Coordinates of C-alpha atoms in Angstrom, one line a residue:
X5 CA 14.4 15.9 1.1
X6 CA 11.1 16.7 -0.5
X7 CA 8.7 15.4 2.1
X8 CA 8.4 17.9 5.0
X9 CA 5.8 18.1 7.7
X10 CA 5.4 18.9 11.4
X11 CA 7.8 20.6 13.7
X12 CA 11.5 20.6 13.0
X13 CA 14.1 20.6 15.8
X14 CA 16.7 23.4 15.7
X15 CA 20.3 22.3 15.8
X16 CA 20.6 23.7 19.3
X17 CA 17.6 21.7 20.5
X18 CA 18.8 18.6 18.8
X19 CA 22.2 18.8 20.5
X20 CA 20.5 19.3 23.9
X21 CA 18.5 16.2 23.4
X22 CA 21.5 14.3 22.3
X23 CA 23.3 15.2 25.5
X24 CA 20.4 13.9 27.6
X25 CA 20.2 10.7 25.6
X26 CA 23.9 10.2 25.9
X27 CA 23.7 10.6 29.6
X28 CA 20.9 8.1 29.9
X29 CA 22.7 5.6 27.6
X30 CA 19.3 4.7 26.1
X31 CA 20.1 4.4 22.4
X32 CA 18.4 1.4 20.7
X33 CA 19.7 0.8 17.2
X34 CA 19.7 -1.9 14.7
X35 CA 23.4 -1.4 14.5
X36 CA 25.8 1.1 16.2
X37 CA 25.6 4.5 14.4
X38 CA 28.4 6.8 13.4
X39 CA 28.2 9.9 15.7
X40 CA 26.7 12.9 14.0
X41 CA 29.2 15.6 13.2
X42 CA 28.5 19.2 14.2
X43 CA 27.4 21.7 11.6
X44 CA 24.4 21.7 9.2
X45 CA 22.8 18.3 8.7
X46 CA 23.3 16.6 5.4
X47 CA 20.9 14.1 3.9
X48 CA 21.4 10.5 5.0
X49 CA 24.1 9.1 2.7
X50 CA 23.8 6.1 0.5
X51 CA 25.4 3.0 2.1
X52 CA 25.9 -0.6 1.4
X53 CA 24.1 -3.1 3.6
X54 CA 27.3 -3.7 5.5
X55 CA 28.0 0.0 6.3
X56 CA 26.1 1.9 9.0
X57 CA 24.5 5.2 8.2
X58 CA 25.3 8.3 10.3
X59 CA 22.2 9.0 12.3
X60 CA 21.0 12.2 14.2
X61 CA 18.7 11.4 17.1
X62 CA 16.4 13.5 19.2
X63 CA 13.5 14.1 16.8
X64 CA 10.1 12.4 16.5
X65 CA 11.0 12.2 12.7
X66 CA 13.6 10.2 11.0
X67 CA 14.6 11.3 7.5
X68 CA 15.3 8.6 5.0
X69 CA 16.8 10.1 1.8
X70 CA 18.8 8.3 -0.8
X71 CA 19.0 7.5 -4.5
X72 CA 15.6 6.8 -6.0
X73 CA 13.8 7.2 -2.6
X74 CA 12.8 10.2 -0.5
X75 CA 11.2 9.2 2.8
X76 CA 10.5 9.9 6.4
X77 CA 9.3 8.0 9.5
X78 CA 7.4 10.1 12.1
X79 CA 5.4 9.7 15.2
X80 CA 2.1 11.5 15.4
X81 CA 3.1 12.8 18.9
X82 CA 6.6 13.5 20.2
X83 CA 5.6 12.4 23.7
X84 CA 4.1 9.3 25.3
X85 CA 2.1 9.1 28.5
X86 CA 4.3 7.5 31.1
X87 CA 1.2 5.6 32.4
X88 CA 0.8 4.0 29.0
X89 CA -1.6 4.3 26.0
X90 CA -3.5 1.9 23.7
X91 CA -3.2 4.4 20.8
X92 CA 0.1 5.6 19.6
X93 CA 0.5 6.4 15.9
X94 CA 3.4 6.6 13.5
X95 CA 3.7 6.8 9.7
X96 CA 6.3 5.7 7.2
X97 CA 6.1 7.8 4.0
X98 CA 8.1 7.0 0.9
X99 CA 8.3 8.6 -2.6
X100 CA 9.9 7.2 -5.7
X101 CA 12.3 9.7 -7.2
X102 CA 13.0 10.0 -10.9
X103 CA 16.6 10.8 -11.9
X104 CA 17.2 14.2 -13.3
X105 CA 16.1 14.7 -16.8
X106 CA 13.9 12.2 -18.6
X107 CA 12.9 9.0 -16.7
X108 CA 14.7 6.0 -18.3
X109 CA 12.1 3.5 -19.4
X110 CA 12.4 0.0 -17.8
X111 CA 11.5 -2.9 -20.1
X112 CA 8.7 -5.0 -18.6
X113 CA 7.5 -8.6 -18.7
X114 CA 3.7 -8.5 -18.1
X115 CA 1.3 -11.3 -17.7
X116 CA -2.4 -10.6 -18.0
X117 CA -4.6 -13.2 -16.3
X118 CA -8.1 -12.8 -17.6
X119 CA -11.3 -14.2 -16.3
X120 CA -13.5 -15.6 -19.1
X121 CA -16.1 -17.3 -17.0
X122 CA -19.7 -17.2 -17.9
X123 CA -20.4 -14.0 -16.0
X124 CA -18.0 -12.2 -18.3
X125 CA -20.3 -12.9 -21.3
X126 CA -21.2 -10.0 -23.6
X127 CA -20.0 -6.4 -23.4
X128 CA -17.8 -7.1 -20.4
X129 CA -15.8 -9.7 -22.3
X130 CA -15.6 -7.5 -25.4
X131 CA -14.2 -4.6 -23.4
X132 CA -11.7 -6.8 -21.6
X133 CA -10.4 -8.1 -25.0
X134 CA -10.1 -4.6 -26.4
X135 CA -8.3 -3.4 -23.3
X136 CA -5.6 -6.1 -23.8
X137 CA -5.3 -5.2 -27.5
X138 CA -4.9 -1.5 -26.5
X139 CA -2.3 -2.5 -23.9
X140 CA -0.3 -4.4 -26.7
X141 CA -0.3 -1.2 -28.8
X142 CA 1.3 0.8 -26.0
X143 CA 4.0 -1.6 -25.2
X144 CA 7.5 -1.5 -26.8
X145 CA 8.9 -4.1 -29.0
X146 CA 11.5 -5.1 -26.4
X147 CA 8.8 -5.7 -23.7
X148 CA 7.4 -9.1 -23.1
X149 CA 3.7 -10.1 -22.8
X150 CA 1.8 -13.3 -21.9
X151 CA -2.0 -13.7 -21.7
X152 CA -3.6 -16.4 -19.5
X153 CA -7.4 -17.1 -19.6
X154 CA -9.3 -19.0 -16.9
X155 CA -12.7 -20.3 -16.0
X156 CA -13.0 -23.7 -14.2
X157 CA -9.7 -24.5 -15.7
X158 CA -6.9 -22.2 -17.1
X159 CA -5.0 -21.9 -20.4
X160 CA -1.9 -20.0 -21.5
X161 CA -3.5 -18.2 -24.5
X162 CA -0.2 -16.5 -25.4
X163 CA 3.1 -17.7 -24.0
X164 CA 5.5 -15.0 -22.9
X165 CA 7.1 -13.5 -26.0
X166 CA 8.6 -10.2 -27.2
X167 CA 5.8 -7.7 -28.0
X168 CA 7.4 -7.0 -31.4
X169 CA 6.7 -10.6 -32.4
X170 CA 3.0 -10.4 -31.3
X171 CA 1.6 -7.3 -32.8
X172 CA 0.2 -9.0 -35.9
X173 CA -1.1 -12.2 -34.3
X174 CA -2.2 -11.5 -30.8
X175 CA -5.2 -9.2 -31.5
X176 CA -7.2 -11.8 -33.4
X177 CA -6.2 -14.4 -30.8
X178 CA -7.5 -12.2 -28.0
X179 CA -10.7 -11.4 -29.8
X180 CA -11.5 -15.1 -30.2
X181 CA -11.9 -15.7 -26.5
X182 CA -15.4 -16.5 -25.4
X183 CA -17.0 -16.5 -21.9
X184 CA -18.0 -19.8 -20.3
X185 CA -17.7 -21.9 -17.1
X186 CA -16.8 -21.0 -13.5
X187 CA -14.0 -19.1 -11.8
X188 CA -10.7 -20.8 -10.7
X189 CA -8.5 -17.8 -9.9
X190 CA -5.5 -19.5 -8.3
X191 CA -5.0 -21.8 -11.3
X192 CA -4.9 -18.7 -13.6
X193 CA -2.4 -17.0 -11.3
X194 CA -0.2 -20.1 -11.3
X195 CA 0.0 -20.2 -15.1
X196 CA 0.7 -16.5 -15.2
X197 CA 3.6 -16.9 -12.7
X198 CA 4.9 -19.8 -14.7
X199 CA 4.9 -17.7 -17.9
X200 CA 6.8 -14.9 -16.2
X201 CA 9.5 -17.4 -15.0
X202 CA 11.0 -17.4 -18.5
X203 CA 11.4 -13.6 -18.6
X204 CA 14.9 -12.3 -19.4
X205 CA 16.8 -11.0 -16.4
X206 CA 16.6 -7.3 -15.8
X207 CA 13.0 -6.9 -16.8
X208 CA 10.4 -5.6 -14.4
X209 CA 7.9 -8.5 -13.8
X210 CA 4.3 -7.8 -13.2
X211 CA 1.1 -9.9 -13.2
X212 CA -2.4 -8.3 -13.5
X213 CA -5.3 -10.4 -12.4
X214 CA -8.8 -9.4 -13.8
X215 CA -12.0 -11.0 -12.4
X216 CA -15.7 -10.3 -12.1
X217 CA -16.6 -13.2 -9.9
X218 CA -16.1 -15.3 -6.8
X219 CA -13.2 -17.7 -6.6
X220 CA -14.5 -21.3 -6.9
X221 CA -11.2 -23.1 -6.3
X222 CA -11.9 -24.1 -2.7
X223 CA -8.5 -22.9 -1.6
X224 CA -8.2 -20.6 1.4
X225 CA -7.4 -17.0 0.9
X226 CA -4.6 -17.2 3.4
X227 CA -2.9 -20.0 1.5
X228 CA -3.2 -18.1 -1.8
X229 CA -1.9 -14.9 -0.2
X230 CA 1.1 -16.7 1.2
X231 CA 2.1 -18.0 -2.2
X232 CA 1.7 -14.6 -3.8
X233 CA 3.7 -12.9 -1.0
X234 CA 6.6 -15.3 -1.5
X235 CA 6.6 -14.5 -5.2
X236 CA 6.5 -10.7 -4.4
X237 CA 9.7 -11.2 -2.4
X238 CA 11.2 -12.6 -5.6
X239 CA 10.4 -9.3 -7.3
X240 CA 7.1 -10.2 -9.0
X241 CA 4.4 -7.6 -8.4
X242 CA 0.7 -8.8 -8.6
X243 CA -2.1 -6.3 -9.1
X244 CA -5.9 -7.2 -9.0
X245 CA -8.7 -5.6 -10.8
X246 CA -12.3 -6.3 -9.8
X247 CA -14.8 -5.8 -12.6
X248 CA -18.5 -5.0 -12.0
X249 CA -20.3 -5.5 -8.6
X250 CA -20.4 -9.2 -8.1
X251 CA -16.8 -10.1 -7.3
X252 CA -15.2 -10.7 -3.8
X253 CA -13.3 -7.5 -3.0
X254 CA -11.8 -9.1 0.1
X255 CA -10.2 -11.8 -2.1
X256 CA -9.0 -9.3 -4.8
X257 CA -7.6 -6.8 -2.3
X258 CA -5.9 -9.6 -0.4
X259 CA -4.2 -10.7 -3.6
X260 CA -3.0 -7.2 -4.4
X261 CA -1.8 -6.6 -0.8
X262 CA 0.2 -9.9 -0.8
X263 CA 1.5 -9.1 -4.2
X264 CA 2.5 -5.5 -3.3
X265 CA 0.5 -4.2 -6.3
X266 CA -2.6 -2.2 -7.0
X267 CA -6.2 -3.0 -6.3
X268 CA -9.0 -1.3 -8.2
X269 CA -12.8 -1.6 -8.4
X270 CA -14.2 -0.8 -11.8
X271 CA -18.0 -0.4 -12.1
X272 CA -17.8 0.1 -15.9
X273 CA -16.1 -2.1 -18.5
X274 CA -14.7 0.9 -20.3
X275 CA -12.4 1.6 -17.4
X276 CA -10.4 -1.5 -18.1
X277 CA -8.1 0.0 -20.7
X278 CA -7.0 2.9 -18.5
X279 CA -6.2 0.5 -15.6
X280 CA -4.0 -1.6 -17.8
X281 CA -2.3 1.5 -19.2
X282 CA -1.6 2.7 -15.6
X283 CA -0.1 -0.7 -14.7
X284 CA 2.2 -0.5 -17.8
X285 CA 3.3 3.0 -17.0
X286 CA 4.1 2.2 -13.4
X287 CA 6.1 -0.9 -14.3
X288 CA 8.1 0.8 -17.0
X289 CA 9.0 3.8 -14.7
X290 CA 10.1 1.7 -11.7
X291 CA 13.0 3.3 -9.9
X292 CA 13.3 1.0 -6.9
X293 CA 12.3 -2.5 -6.1
X294 CA 12.6 -5.1 -3.3
X295 CA 11.9 -2.2 -0.9
X296 CA 11.6 -3.5 2.7
X297 CA 11.3 -1.3 5.8
X298 CA 12.4 -2.6 9.2
X299 CA 11.1 -0.8 12.4
X300 CA 12.9 -1.7 15.6
X301 CA 10.5 -0.8 18.4
X302 CA 11.9 0.1 21.8
X303 CA 10.7 -1.8 25.0
X304 CA 7.2 -0.7 25.9
X305 CA 6.0 -0.1 22.3
X306 CA 4.2 -2.9 20.4
X307 CA 2.4 -3.1 17.1
X308 CA -1.4 -3.3 17.1
X309 CA -1.9 -3.2 13.3
X310 CA -0.3 -1.8 10.2
X311 CA -2.4 -0.1 7.5
X312 CA -1.2 0.3 3.9
X313 CA 1.0 -2.8 3.8
X314 CA 1.3 -6.3 5.3
X315 CA 3.6 -6.1 8.3
X316 CA 5.5 -9.0 9.8
X317 CA 6.5 -8.8 13.4
X318 CA 9.2 -10.8 15.2
X319 CA 10.1 -9.7 18.7
X320 CA 10.5 -6.0 18.7
X321 CA 11.1 -5.7 14.9
X322 CA 8.3 -4.9 12.5
X323 CA 9.2 -5.8 8.9
X324 CA 7.2 -4.1 6.1
X325 CA 7.7 -5.4 2.6
X326 CA 6.8 -2.5 0.2
X327 CA 7.8 -4.0 -3.2
X328 CA 8.4 -1.6 -6.0
X329 CA 8.3 2.2 -6.3
X330 CA 7.9 4.0 -9.6
X331 CA 8.9 7.5 -10.3
X332 CA 6.5 9.9 -8.5
X333 CA 4.8 7.1 -6.5
X334 CA 3.9 8.0 -2.9
X335 CA 3.4 5.1 -0.4
X336 CA 2.3 5.4 3.2
X337 CA 2.2 2.9 6.0
X338 CA 0.4 3.8 9.2
X339 CA 1.5 2.0 12.3
X340 CA -1.1 1.7 15.2
X341 CA 1.0 1.0 18.3
X342 CA 0.3 0.6 22.0
X343 CA 2.5 1.7 24.8
X344 CA 3.0 0.3 28.3
X345 CA 4.0 2.3 31.3
X346 CA 7.5 3.8 31.6
X347 CA 9.4 6.4 33.7
X348 CA 8.6 10.1 33.2
X349 CA 11.5 11.7 31.4
X350 CA 12.8 8.6 29.7
X351 CA 13.2 8.4 26.0
X352 CA 11.9 5.7 23.6
X353 CA 14.0 5.5 20.5
X354 CA 12.8 3.7 17.4
X355 CA 15.4 2.7 14.7
X356 CA 14.2 2.6 11.1
X357 CA 15.9 1.0 8.1
X358 CA 14.8 0.9 4.5
X359 CA 16.6 -1.5 2.2
X360 CA 16.0 -1.6 -1.6
X361 CA 17.6 -2.0 -5.0
X362 CA 17.8 0.6 -7.7
X363 CA 17.4 0.1 -11.5
X364 CA 21.0 -1.1 -11.8
X365 CA 20.3 -3.8 -9.1
X366 CA 22.6 -2.0 -6.7
X367 CA 21.6 -2.6 -3.0
X368 CA 21.1 0.4 -0.8
X369 CA 20.2 1.0 2.9
X370 CA 18.8 4.1 4.5
X371 CA 18.7 4.4 8.3
X372 CA 17.4 6.8 10.9
X373 CA 16.2 7.2 14.5
X374 CA 12.9 8.7 15.8
X375 CA 12.7 9.6 19.5
X376 CA 9.7 10.3 21.8
X377 CA 9.8 11.2 25.5
X378 CA 7.6 9.9 28.3
X379 CA 5.6 12.6 30.0
X380 CA 3.1 12.7 32.9
X381 CA 0.1 14.5 31.5
X382 CA -2.3 14.5 28.5
X383 CA -1.6 18.2 28.1
X384 CA 2.1 17.5 27.5
X385 CA 1.2 14.9 24.9
X386 CA -1.1 17.3 23.1
X387 CA 1.5 20.0 23.0
X388 CA 3.9 17.6 21.2
X389 CA 1.3 16.5 18.6
X390 CA 2.0 16.8 14.9
X391 CA -1.5 17.6 13.6
X392 CA -0.9 16.3 10.1
X393 CA 0.6 13.0 11.0
X394 CA -1.6 12.3 14.0
X395 CA -4.8 13.3 12.2
X396 CA -4.0 11.3 9.1
X397 CA -3.1 8.2 11.1
X398 CA -6.3 8.5 13.2
X399 CA -8.4 8.9 10.1
X400 CA -6.7 5.8 8.6
X401 CA -7.3 3.7 11.7
X402 CA -11.0 4.8 11.9
X403 CA -11.4 4.0 8.1
X404 CA -10.4 0.4 8.9
X405 CA -12.8 0.2 11.8
X406 CA -15.6 1.5 9.5
X407 CA -15.1 -1.5 7.3
X408 CA -16.5 -3.5 10.2
X409 CA -19.7 -1.6 9.9
X410 CA -19.8 -2.2 6.1
X411 CA -19.3 -6.0 6.8
X412 CA -22.2 -5.9 9.3
X413 CA -24.5 -4.2 6.8
X414 CA -23.6 -6.8 4.1
X415 CA -24.4 -9.6 6.6
X416 CA -27.9 -8.1 7.3
X417 CA -27.0 -6.6 10.7
X418 CA -28.2 -3.1 9.9
X419 CA -28.6 -2.0 13.5
X420 CA -25.0 -3.0 14.3
X421 CA -23.8 -1.2 11.2
X422 CA -25.6 2.0 12.2
X423 CA -24.2 1.8 15.8
X424 CA -20.6 1.2 14.6
X425 CA -20.9 4.2 12.2
X426 CA -22.2 6.4 15.1
X427 CA -19.3 5.4 17.2
X428 CA -17.0 6.2 14.3
X429 CA -18.5 9.6 13.8
X430 CA -18.1 10.3 17.6
X431 CA -14.5 9.3 17.4
X432 CA -13.9 11.6 14.4
X433 CA -15.5 14.5 16.3
X434 CA -13.3 13.9 19.3
X435 CA -10.2 13.8 17.1
X436 CA -11.2 17.1 15.5
X437 CA -11.4 18.7 19.0
X438 CA -8.1 17.2 20.0
X439 CA -6.3 18.5 16.9
X440 CA -8.1 21.5 15.4
X441 CA -5.4 21.9 12.6
X442 CA -6.4 18.4 11.4
X443 CA -10.1 19.2 11.5
X444 CA -10.6 19.7 7.7
X445 CA -9.2 16.3 6.8
X446 CA -11.2 14.6 9.6
X447 CA -14.3 16.5 8.6
X448 CA -14.0 15.1 5.1
X449 CA -14.0 11.6 6.7
X450 CA -17.0 12.5 8.8
X451 CA -18.9 13.5 5.7
X452 CA -18.2 10.2 4.1
X453 CA -19.4 8.4 7.2
X454 CA -22.6 10.4 7.2
X455 CA -23.2 9.3 3.6
X456 CA -22.5 5.7 4.5
X457 CA -25.0 5.9 7.4
X458 CA -27.7 7.1 5.0
X459 CA -26.9 4.2 2.7
X460 CA -27.3 1.7 5.5
X461 CA -30.6 3.2 6.5
X462 CA -32.1 3.4 3.0
X463 CA -30.6 0.6 0.9
X464 CA -30.1 -3.1 0.9
X465 CA -26.7 -4.7 0.6
X466 CA -28.2 -7.1 -1.9
X467 CA -29.3 -4.4 -4.3
X468 CA -27.2 -3.3 -7.3
X469 CA -26.9 0.3 -6.0
X470 CA -26.1 -0.9 -2.5
X471 CA -23.4 -3.4 -3.7
X472 CA -21.8 -0.7 -5.9
X473 CA -21.8 1.9 -3.1
X474 CA -20.2 -0.5 -0.7
X475 CA -17.5 -1.5 -3.1
X476 CA -16.8 2.2 -3.9
X477 CA -16.6 3.1 -0.2
X478 CA -14.1 0.4 0.6
X479 CA -12.0 1.0 -2.5
X480 CA -11.7 4.7 -1.5
X481 CA -10.5 3.7 1.9
X482 CA -7.9 1.3 0.6
X483 CA -6.5 4.1 -1.7
X484 CA -6.4 6.5 1.3
X485 CA -4.6 4.0 3.5
X486 CA -1.6 4.1 1.1
X487 CA -1.5 7.6 -0.3
X488 CA -0.5 11.0 1.2

């Protein structure tokens, strides 16, 4: 296990807790576990979906180790107030592991869906064309590539084909694209998806959407996200790239979240090529896909919101589709939970399961249990606090709340934006006092808030500098919500 943080239970303490739990008979599992054997703990073994994993209970952390994935689920505090609390935090952290030695390269089928509406005219269009040409040069002959262009309508400029057959003809075809018309993003996405449907089995499929404008299709974002999410469940990752300062970042980030891909804001056209290069490198170093986490919450705990992924809740089960993991990728999902009242001394056990497929399409399941106890006082809760997890989760939740201030400022409600930011700063200060060891991380967030407050006071959301600053601030928060 390579991810380590917070307090670790000794074997003696763990066995003591196990005895109490056994006496209470309060174990809540997705399926009955195999009792843990005495002696040193071994990493959770690889199992098939039909075979339960041996689980050790009694810790606020559940380790999730297996082929291609190194992970942990942890509560920010190992104790809950028996009287209940609106703010309980937990994090799921996953890292994609490369096999020993060189990382085998996965062949990829990539569809680039490129905006060529009138707003892309000039240098922006030229840089986009050269970025696609540069991407072609970095792909291997056995990879597949398709290029779709869209404005008011959409066209498959290059049907999906092996890169080896495109090296001579595609550059001139790409450079012949001109900018004109409006922006119908869903139509471009649909053609890109259709192109990838013909990809040979075994290839990593990825769609990259590039746009500098506002979608004019008239379709609702929720409907578009639902379609993209369904395709992501069929192992098609969608990333979104916003170019310039005039696009709808809510739309583009929604596309990327639903597609379990990347979202990026690029102020300058010359950043296009590095983004496409990164997409290719990630796709070709994929070590796990169809990654889905299931969190079985005990009675008394409920989900308020998930940050870093789109969560689906049914009863007490929170399902979190992650998508793909490439070698070295670190993904984090923060769960903001609420707790109702419970008896002092009782234990709340949360069962966690991560299912995925490795490069050879073999299915794997990793399972674990995280346990927290109900206590009577705030002092007891504070003494069970993991400063890193709790501080990071609080910072992530406050980041999301700060987006409401950004929205207010963009809507012309400057006073509301300033008041929201002041409340956010006060909450960060209180968090620093509650967890001094997390103070440096929280202080960094506070410095960012202070800069945003100055922006709201001095600049207009309609100005070029204001628009760029707002996009930059939100893009930074989106990155922080997923990384650790």
